[in-house]
Amino acid sequence: MRRDLRVPGPIDLETTFTCGQAFRWRREGASWSGVVGGAEIRARAPGHSTLRLEVRGEDPGRDALIRYFRLDEDPRVHLVGAEDLLAIPGFRALLGLRLLRQDPWETLISFICSAAANVRKITGCVEGMSARWGEPIPGSARRRFPGPERLAAARESDLRALGLGFRAPYVRETSRRVAAGAVDWNALRHAEHGAAREALVALPGVGVKVADCVLLFALDHLTAYPVDRWIRRATLELSSRRRARDSDLARWAERLGPGRGYVQQLLFHLRRTGGPLPALPRPPARRRSA
DNA sequence: TCCTCTCCTTGCTT
DNA sequence: AAAGCAAGGAGAG
């Protein structure tokens, strides 16, 4: 079935789907093909103000798709506090990169696979697991991302055969714990950022960076600022530092406002594709009032 | 407690 | 062709 959704603010599917937040979207002729839940979605954005979707398989429903694509908001609201970044060459052109609101389980496993990997590698792992253990989608050649029980039952050697390498035992053990009910996604969604992160870091293969990715890309914690290699470089440059702990870089980024997670995604893409960033002007010194 | 180093897979790039 | 690199984590010292 077909759905046309109104898009508040700019949208650029190319950067949205290839920027390293999601790993199941690929170009398919004139449109993009992705898997969302039990559906294959084919997406186009004619005129950049409408998102035209063709849904095959189990229809997530209009509201769920609006949530997935975050069409319930104009992404520019997340720039409050980060206005200085608009002066950086190339930054303004990235505002059509839409942060997605993805499934937390799939996001968790995807980013466990992201350790010392690149986007292509992660995509291969996620597609491989889906092809091997995912349920078929009626009317589509693609498959769902497998649930925790399926991956918990997988053999480490089978995961390694898909190219997961040293990440294989992490995926297996974390799957077991999730299948056993150790993670309450809804609770994490509403918990304070620090507490939610603490719960995720308890899982094998999950450190602060991966936890923050799950919180940002799936659980609506837009204050999460995952620091990976690229964001480390970008933030060091913006803050005119030569070296700093990741936690200090995340603390520095607090000045980018409550939407710094969204900003992080734009900076990640900008730094990865465009090279070094200029230093940001220092914020005016605080005057002591009264 | 905190920092640094090493290892862990794989495949593409230089 | 050896080394570097890629959305890191865990364990040792």
mmCIF file of C-alpha atoms (C1' of nucleotides) in Angstrom:
data_model
loop_
_atom_site.group_PDB
_atom_site.id
_atom_site.type_symbol
_atom_site.label_atom_id
_atom_site.label_comp_id
_atom_site.label_asym_id
_atom_site.label_seq_id
_atom_site.Cartn_x
_atom_site.Cartn_y
_atom_site.Cartn_z
ATOM 1 C CA MET A 1 0.000 0.000 0.000
ATOM 2 C CA ARG A 2 1.022 3.585 -0.500
ATOM 3 C CA ARG A 3 1.307 6.395 2.019
ATOM 4 C CA ASP A 4 2.100 10.036 1.468
ATOM 5 C CA LEU A 5 3.339 11.801 4.590
ATOM 6 C CA ARG A 6 3.806 15.527 5.000
ATOM 7 C CA VAL A 7 7.343 16.491 5.933
ATOM 8 C CA PRO A 8 7.866 19.429 8.305
ATOM 9 C CA GLY A 9 11.227 20.999 7.466
ATOM 10 C CA PRO A 10 13.889 19.818 5.034
ATOM 11 C CA ILE A 11 14.486 16.182 4.113
ATOM 12 C CA ASP A 12 17.342 14.485 2.286
ATOM 13 C CA LEU A 13 16.980 10.729 2.040
ATOM 14 C CA GLU A 14 20.499 10.172 0.741
ATOM 15 C CA THR A 15 22.214 11.509 3.849
ATOM 16 C CA THR A 16 19.488 10.221 6.161
ATOM 17 C CA PHE A 17 19.960 6.630 5.045
ATOM 18 C CA THR A 18 23.727 6.559 4.492
ATOM 19 C CA CYS A 19 24.955 8.637 7.424
ATOM 20 C CA GLY A 20 25.590 5.671 9.704
ATOM 21 C CA GLN A 21 22.535 5.747 11.964
ATOM 22 C CA ALA A 22 20.632 2.943 10.183
ATOM 23 C CA PHE A 23 21.910 -0.053 8.250
ATOM 24 C CA ARG A 24 18.997 -1.531 6.358
ATOM 25 C CA TRP A 25 18.415 1.135 3.709
ATOM 26 C CA ARG A 26 19.749 0.857 0.189
ATOM 27 C CA ARG A 27 19.129 2.477 -3.127
ATOM 28 C CA GLU A 28 16.645 0.568 -5.239
ATOM 29 C CA GLY A 29 16.152 2.186 -8.630
ATOM 30 C CA ALA A 30 14.679 5.648 -8.175
ATOM 31 C CA SER A 31 13.785 5.071 -4.523
ATOM 32 C CA TRP A 32 15.200 3.687 -1.261
ATOM 33 C CA SER A 33 14.365 0.272 0.140
ATOM 34 C CA GLY A 34 14.460 -0.365 3.873
ATOM 35 C CA VAL A 35 13.069 -2.755 6.456
ATOM 36 C CA VAL A 36 11.032 -1.338 9.310
ATOM 37 C CA GLY A 37 9.575 -3.934 11.658
ATOM 38 C CA GLY A 38 7.760 -6.465 9.507
ATOM 39 C CA ALA A 39 7.615 -4.305 6.413
ATOM 40 C CA GLU A 40 9.739 -3.414 3.469
ATOM 41 C CA ILE A 41 9.409 0.289 2.826
ATOM 42 C CA ARG A 42 10.244 1.945 -0.470
ATOM 43 C CA ALA A 43 10.721 5.646 0.016
ATOM 44 C CA ARG A 44 11.029 8.741 -2.130
ATOM 45 C CA ALA A 45 10.800 12.411 -1.288
ATOM 46 C CA PRO A 46 9.439 14.194 -4.350
ATOM 47 C CA GLY A 47 9.670 17.927 -3.937
ATOM 48 C CA HIS A 48 11.297 17.505 -0.538
ATOM 49 C CA SER A 49 8.067 18.282 1.287
ATOM 50 C CA THR A 50 6.344 14.929 0.950
ATOM 51 C CA LEU A 51 7.576 11.499 1.890
ATOM 52 C CA ARG A 52 6.082 8.957 -0.488
ATOM 53 C CA LEU A 53 6.150 5.436 0.910
ATOM 54 C CA GLU A 54 5.267 2.096 -0.585
ATOM 55 C CA VAL A 55 4.693 -0.488 2.131
ATOM 56 C CA ARG A 56 4.951 -4.244 1.631
ATOM 57 C CA GLY A 57 4.353 -6.901 4.260
ATOM 58 C CA GLU A 58 3.105 -6.060 7.721
ATOM 59 C CA ASP A 59 2.025 -2.428 7.628
ATOM 60 C CA PRO A 60 3.392 -0.551 10.630
ATOM 61 C CA GLY A 61 0.581 1.984 10.267
ATOM 62 C CA ARG A 62 0.619 5.663 9.518
ATOM 63 C CA ASP A 63 1.388 6.822 13.048
ATOM 64 C CA ALA A 64 4.263 4.382 13.489
ATOM 65 C CA LEU A 65 5.811 5.563 10.239
ATOM 66 C CA ILE A 66 5.474 9.181 11.278
ATOM 67 C CA ARG A 67 7.265 8.288 14.488
ATOM 68 C CA TYR A 68 9.973 6.304 12.684
ATOM 69 C CA PHE A 69 10.792 9.174 10.341
ATOM 70 C CA ARG A 70 10.265 11.784 13.069
ATOM 71 C CA LEU A 71 7.765 13.625 10.907
ATOM 72 C CA ASP A 72 6.093 14.825 14.099
ATOM 73 C CA GLU A 73 8.654 17.606 14.333
ATOM 74 C CA ASP A 74 10.795 20.014 12.377
ATOM 75 C CA PRO A 75 14.357 18.834 13.074
ATOM 76 C CA ARG A 76 15.574 22.418 13.254
ATOM 77 C CA VAL A 77 14.042 22.762 16.715
ATOM 78 C CA HIS A 78 17.001 20.702 17.919
ATOM 79 C CA LEU A 79 19.433 23.416 16.884
ATOM 80 C CA VAL A 80 18.501 25.641 19.806
ATOM 81 C CA GLY A 81 21.798 26.382 21.534
ATOM 82 C CA ALA A 82 23.855 25.251 18.561
ATOM 83 C CA GLU A 83 23.368 28.321 16.350
ATOM 84 C CA ASP A 84 27.127 28.886 16.130
ATOM 85 C CA LEU A 85 27.406 25.745 14.026
ATOM 86 C CA LEU A 86 25.327 27.289 11.231
ATOM 87 C CA ALA A 87 28.343 29.390 10.264
ATOM 88 C CA ILE A 88 30.442 26.311 9.513
ATOM 89 C CA PRO A 89 30.706 25.733 5.752
ATOM 90 C CA GLY A 90 28.561 22.792 4.720
ATOM 91 C CA PHE A 91 26.654 22.484 7.970
ATOM 92 C CA ARG A 92 23.502 24.245 6.823
ATOM 93 C CA ALA A 93 23.292 21.984 3.791
ATOM 94 C CA LEU A 94 22.937 18.965 6.096
ATOM 95 C CA LEU A 95 19.713 20.031 7.767
ATOM 96 C CA GLY A 96 17.783 17.562 5.610
ATOM 97 C CA LEU A 97 19.517 14.698 7.388
ATOM 98 C CA ARG A 98 16.658 13.412 9.509
ATOM 99 C CA LEU A 99 17.331 11.586 12.718
ATOM 100 C CA LEU A 100 15.289 8.384 12.683
ATOM 101 C CA ARG A 101 13.484 6.828 15.649
ATOM 102 C CA GLN A 102 14.480 3.190 15.278
ATOM 103 C CA ASP A 103 13.782 -0.056 17.061
ATOM 104 C CA PRO A 104 15.991 -0.284 20.183
ATOM 105 C CA TRP A 105 16.734 -3.995 19.902
ATOM 106 C CA GLU A 106 17.941 -3.770 16.308
ATOM 107 C CA THR A 107 19.869 -0.607 17.126
ATOM 108 C CA LEU A 108 21.573 -2.293 20.077
ATOM 109 C CA ILE A 109 22.833 -5.234 18.028
ATOM 110 C CA SER A 110 23.772 -3.019 15.079
ATOM 111 C CA PHE A 111 26.004 -0.853 17.234
ATOM 112 C CA ILE A 112 27.563 -3.771 19.072
ATOM 113 C CA CYS A 113 28.640 -4.731 15.551
ATOM 114 C CA SER A 114 29.994 -1.222 14.965
ATOM 115 C CA ALA A 115 33.096 -1.789 17.114
ATOM 116 C CA ALA A 116 36.227 -1.175 15.029
ATOM 117 C CA ALA A 117 34.119 -1.491 11.894
ATOM 118 C CA ASN A 118 32.941 0.864 9.173
ATOM 119 C CA VAL A 119 29.437 1.506 7.860
ATOM 120 C CA ARG A 120 29.823 -1.015 5.055
ATOM 121 C CA LYS A 121 30.965 -3.682 7.471
ATOM 122 C CA ILE A 122 28.104 -3.030 9.891
ATOM 123 C CA THR A 123 25.615 -3.159 7.038
ATOM 124 C CA GLY A 124 26.998 -6.532 6.009
ATOM 125 C CA CYS A 125 26.632 -7.914 9.527
ATOM 126 C CA VAL A 126 23.068 -6.650 9.980
ATOM 127 C CA GLU A 127 21.944 -7.839 6.547
ATOM 128 C CA GLY A 128 23.688 -11.157 7.112
ATOM 129 C CA MET A 129 21.883 -11.812 10.392
ATOM 130 C CA SER A 130 18.585 -10.811 8.807
ATOM 131 C CA ALA A 131 19.081 -13.087 5.809
ATOM 132 C CA ARG A 132 20.099 -15.997 8.032
ATOM 133 C CA TRP A 133 17.580 -15.757 10.887
ATOM 134 C CA GLY A 134 15.005 -13.109 9.981
ATOM 135 C CA GLU A 135 11.399 -13.936 9.144
ATOM 136 C CA PRO A 136 10.469 -13.398 5.497
ATOM 137 C CA ILE A 137 8.362 -10.388 4.555
ATOM 138 C CA PRO A 138 5.391 -11.288 2.337
ATOM 139 C CA GLY A 139 5.619 -9.655 -1.070
ATOM 140 C CA SER A 140 9.267 -8.773 -0.551
ATOM 141 C CA ALA A 141 12.657 -10.389 -1.053
ATOM 142 C CA ARG A 142 13.883 -8.858 2.199
ATOM 143 C CA ARG A 143 13.613 -10.211 5.726
ATOM 144 C CA ARG A 144 12.949 -8.843 9.190
ATOM 145 C CA PHE A 145 15.728 -8.273 11.653
ATOM 146 C CA PRO A 146 15.721 -11.394 13.872
ATOM 147 C CA GLY A 147 14.421 -11.153 17.429
ATOM 148 C CA PRO A 148 16.485 -11.734 20.600
ATOM 149 C CA GLU A 149 15.434 -15.382 20.904
ATOM 150 C CA ARG A 150 16.706 -16.174 17.432
ATOM 151 C CA LEU A 151 20.101 -14.573 17.953
ATOM 152 C CA ALA A 152 20.395 -16.051 21.433
ATOM 153 C CA ALA A 153 19.998 -19.484 19.882
ATOM 154 C CA ALA A 154 22.599 -18.841 17.183
ATOM 155 C CA ARG A 155 25.970 -20.506 17.430
ATOM 156 C CA GLU A 156 29.004 -18.310 17.779
ATOM 157 C CA SER A 157 30.577 -20.020 14.781
ATOM 158 C CA ASP A 158 27.552 -19.096 12.653
ATOM 159 C CA LEU A 159 27.816 -15.474 13.728
ATOM 160 C CA ARG A 160 31.511 -15.510 12.925
ATOM 161 C CA ALA A 161 30.746 -16.975 9.513
ATOM 162 C CA LEU A 162 28.761 -13.817 8.785
ATOM 163 C CA GLY A 163 31.853 -11.738 9.496
ATOM 164 C CA LEU A 164 31.093 -10.585 13.033
ATOM 165 C CA GLY A 165 34.535 -11.652 14.254
ATOM 166 C CA PHE A 166 35.268 -10.823 17.895
ATOM 167 C CA ARG A 167 31.828 -9.206 18.175
ATOM 168 C CA ALA A 168 30.102 -12.583 17.838
ATOM 169 C CA PRO A 169 30.173 -13.559 21.532
ATOM 170 C CA TYR A 170 28.976 -10.065 22.490
ATOM 171 C CA VAL A 171 25.957 -10.355 20.214
ATOM 172 C CA ARG A 172 25.148 -13.825 21.475
ATOM 173 C CA GLU A 173 25.442 -13.062 25.168
ATOM 174 C CA THR A 174 23.581 -9.761 24.961
ATOM 175 C CA SER A 175 20.840 -11.513 22.986
ATOM 176 C CA ARG A 176 20.491 -14.081 25.754
ATOM 177 C CA ARG A 177 20.104 -11.407 28.369
ATOM 178 C CA VAL A 178 17.569 -9.447 26.352
ATOM 179 C CA ALA A 179 15.652 -12.637 25.566
ATOM 180 C CA ALA A 180 15.616 -13.351 29.303
ATOM 181 C CA GLY A 181 13.922 -9.999 29.862
ATOM 182 C CA ALA A 182 16.888 -8.176 31.391
ATOM 183 C CA VAL A 183 16.108 -4.936 29.527
ATOM 184 C CA ASP A 184 12.931 -2.877 29.865
ATOM 185 C CA TRP A 185 12.994 -0.649 26.777
ATOM 186 C CA ASN A 186 10.032 1.402 27.829
ATOM 187 C CA ALA A 187 11.622 2.127 31.197
ATOM 188 C CA LEU A 188 14.867 3.187 29.487
ATOM 189 C CA ARG A 189 12.954 5.490 27.187
ATOM 190 C CA HIS A 190 11.547 7.400 30.136
ATOM 191 C CA ALA A 191 14.517 7.104 32.496
ATOM 192 C CA GLU A 192 17.085 9.815 33.028
ATOM 193 C CA HIS A 193 19.927 9.660 30.512
ATOM 194 C CA GLY A 194 22.588 8.625 33.015
ATOM 195 C CA ALA A 195 20.522 5.854 34.548
ATOM 196 C CA ALA A 196 19.466 4.509 31.174
ATOM 197 C CA ARG A 197 23.061 4.460 29.993
ATOM 198 C CA GLU A 198 24.169 2.643 33.122
ATOM 199 C CA ALA A 199 21.661 -0.125 32.472
ATOM 200 C CA LEU A 200 22.829 -0.610 28.875
ATOM 201 C CA VAL A 201 26.527 -0.586 29.713
ATOM 202 C CA ALA A 202 25.918 -3.650 31.885
ATOM 203 C CA LEU A 203 25.420 -5.655 28.679
ATOM 204 C CA PRO A 204 28.438 -7.394 27.130
ATOM 205 C CA GLY A 205 29.869 -5.544 24.155
ATOM 206 C CA VAL A 206 28.190 -2.317 25.225
ATOM 207 C CA GLY A 207 30.292 0.605 26.429
ATOM 208 C CA VAL A 208 29.331 4.238 26.867
ATOM 209 C CA LYS A 209 29.537 4.970 23.150
ATOM 210 C CA VAL A 210 27.289 2.117 22.015
ATOM 211 C CA ALA A 211 24.857 2.799 24.856
ATOM 212 C CA ASP A 212 24.565 6.431 23.793
ATOM 213 C CA CYS A 213 23.922 5.387 20.200
ATOM 214 C CA VAL A 214 21.009 3.219 21.289
ATOM 215 C CA LEU A 215 19.653 5.993 23.493
ATOM 216 C CA LEU A 216 19.959 8.562 20.722
ATOM 217 C CA PHE A 217 18.814 6.560 17.702
ATOM 218 C CA ALA A 218 16.062 4.532 19.334
ATOM 219 C CA LEU A 219 15.040 5.818 22.751
ATOM 220 C CA ASP A 220 14.538 9.544 22.285
ATOM 221 C CA HIS A 221 17.460 10.654 24.414
ATOM 222 C CA LEU A 222 18.529 13.579 22.259
ATOM 223 C CA THR A 223 20.954 14.729 24.928
ATOM 224 C CA ALA A 224 23.084 11.638 24.252
ATOM 225 C CA TYR A 225 26.278 12.647 22.433
ATOM 226 C CA PRO A 226 28.076 9.451 21.360
ATOM 227 C CA VAL A 227 31.804 10.052 20.985
ATOM 228 C CA ASP A 228 33.369 7.862 18.313
ATOM 229 C CA ARG A 229 36.549 8.447 16.301
ATOM 230 C CA TRP A 230 34.977 11.062 14.042
ATOM 231 C CA ILE A 231 33.120 12.929 16.761
ATOM 232 C CA ARG A 232 36.277 12.892 18.870
ATOM 233 C CA ARG A 233 38.133 14.666 16.075
ATOM 234 C CA ALA A 234 35.264 17.027 15.357
ATOM 235 C CA THR A 235 34.767 17.999 18.986
ATOM 236 C CA LEU A 236 38.474 18.437 19.658
ATOM 237 C CA GLU A 237 38.609 20.805 16.701
ATOM 238 C CA LEU A 238 35.499 22.737 17.638
ATOM 239 C CA SER A 239 36.723 23.176 21.198
ATOM 240 C CA SER A 240 40.329 24.001 20.195
ATOM 241 C CA ARG A 241 41.785 21.162 22.213
ATOM 242 C CA ARG A 242 44.593 18.818 21.389
ATOM 243 C CA ARG A 243 43.414 15.986 23.590
ATOM 244 C CA ALA A 244 40.639 15.247 26.046
ATOM 245 C CA ARG A 245 38.745 12.359 27.554
ATOM 246 C CA ASP A 246 35.591 11.353 25.753
ATOM 247 C CA SER A 247 33.558 12.234 28.828
ATOM 248 C CA ASP A 248 35.026 15.757 28.782
ATOM 249 C CA LEU A 249 34.177 16.136 25.106
ATOM 250 C CA ALA A 250 30.605 15.091 25.839
ATOM 251 C CA ARG A 251 30.518 17.605 28.680
ATOM 252 C CA TRP A 252 31.840 20.339 26.385
ATOM 253 C CA ALA A 253 29.091 19.452 23.915
ATOM 254 C CA GLU A 254 26.455 20.296 26.493
ATOM 255 C CA ARG A 255 26.723 23.847 25.207
ATOM 256 C CA LEU A 256 25.207 22.642 21.940
ATOM 257 C CA GLY A 257 21.857 22.486 23.683
ATOM 258 C CA PRO A 258 19.257 19.834 24.486
ATOM 259 C CA GLY A 259 19.281 18.651 20.855
ATOM 260 C CA ARG A 260 23.014 17.914 20.801
ATOM 261 C CA GLY A 261 22.336 14.323 19.802
ATOM 262 C CA TYR A 262 20.782 15.520 16.553
ATOM 263 C CA VAL A 263 23.670 17.944 16.155
ATOM 264 C CA GLN A 264 26.105 15.102 16.753
ATOM 265 C CA GLN A 265 24.725 13.248 13.768
ATOM 266 C CA LEU A 266 25.211 16.240 11.499
ATOM 267 C CA LEU A 267 28.741 16.781 12.820
ATOM 268 C CA PHE A 268 29.553 13.107 12.317
ATOM 269 C CA HIS A 269 28.541 13.273 8.687
ATOM 270 C CA LEU A 270 30.182 16.640 8.103
ATOM 271 C CA ARG A 271 33.498 15.581 9.643
ATOM 272 C CA ARG A 272 33.497 12.245 7.840
ATOM 273 C CA THR A 273 32.818 13.691 4.412
ATOM 274 C CA GLY A 274 34.219 17.191 4.656
ATOM 275 C CA GLY A 275 37.430 17.186 6.680
ATOM 276 C CA PRO A 276 38.553 19.225 9.708
ATOM 277 C CA LEU A 277 36.204 21.697 11.352
ATOM 278 C CA PRO A 278 36.957 25.285 12.373
ATOM 279 C CA ALA A 279 37.216 26.159 16.052
ATOM 280 C CA LEU A 280 34.077 27.605 17.571
ATOM 281 C CA PRO A 281 34.249 31.036 19.190
ATOM 282 C CA ARG A 282 34.448 30.805 22.963
ATOM 283 C CA PRO A 283 31.179 31.581 24.683
ATOM 284 C CA PRO A 284 31.117 35.013 26.356
ATOM 285 C CA ALA A 285 32.367 34.888 29.930
ATOM 286 C CA ARG A 286 29.543 34.688 32.440
ATOM 287 C CA ARG A 287 28.916 37.869 34.354
ATOM 288 C CA ARG A 288 28.154 37.415 37.964
ATOM 289 C CA SER A 289 24.641 38.702 38.536
ATOM 290 C CA ALA A 290 23.816 40.401 41.850
ATOM 291 C "C1'" DT B 1 40.131 5.776 40.385
ATOM 292 C "C1'" DC B 2 42.126 6.781 36.210
ATOM 293 C "C1'" DC B 3 45.169 6.235 32.291
ATOM 294 C "C1'" DT B 4 47.432 3.516 28.722
ATOM 295 C "C1'" DC B 5 48.242 -0.490 26.120
ATOM 296 C "C1'" DT B 6 46.907 -4.590 23.729
ATOM 297 C "C1'" DC B 7 44.061 -7.741 21.678
ATOM 298 C "C1'" DC B 8 40.149 -8.930 19.197
ATOM 299 C "C1'" DT B 9 38.115 -9.874 13.121
ATOM 300 C "C1'" DT B 10 37.729 -8.402 8.577
ATOM 301 C "C1'" DG B 11 38.267 -6.207 4.318
ATOM 302 C "C1'" DC B 12 39.322 -2.268 1.808
ATOM 303 C "C1'" DT B 13 42.763 1.492 0.977
ATOM 304 C "C1'" DT B 14 47.402 3.553 0.483
ATOM 305 C "C1'" DA C 1 53.282 -5.469 0.237
ATOM 306 C "C1'" DA C 2 53.066 -3.862 4.901
ATOM 307 C "C1'" DA C 3 50.536 -0.595 7.300
ATOM 308 C "C1'" DG C 4 46.580 2.124 8.181
ATOM 309 C "C1'" DC C 5 41.893 2.509 9.031
ATOM 310 C "C1'" DA C 6 36.983 1.728 10.325
ATOM 311 C "C1'" DA C 7 30.353 4.937 14.663
ATOM 312 C "C1'" DG C 8 34.764 0.168 20.410
ATOM 313 C "C1'" DG C 9 34.900 -3.016 24.352
ATOM 314 C "C1'" DA C 10 37.285 -5.545 27.784
ATOM 315 C "C1'" DG C 11 41.029 -6.882 30.504
ATOM 316 C "C1'" DA C 12 45.743 -6.137 32.306
ATOM 317 C "C1'" DG C 13 49.055 -3.435 34.468
#
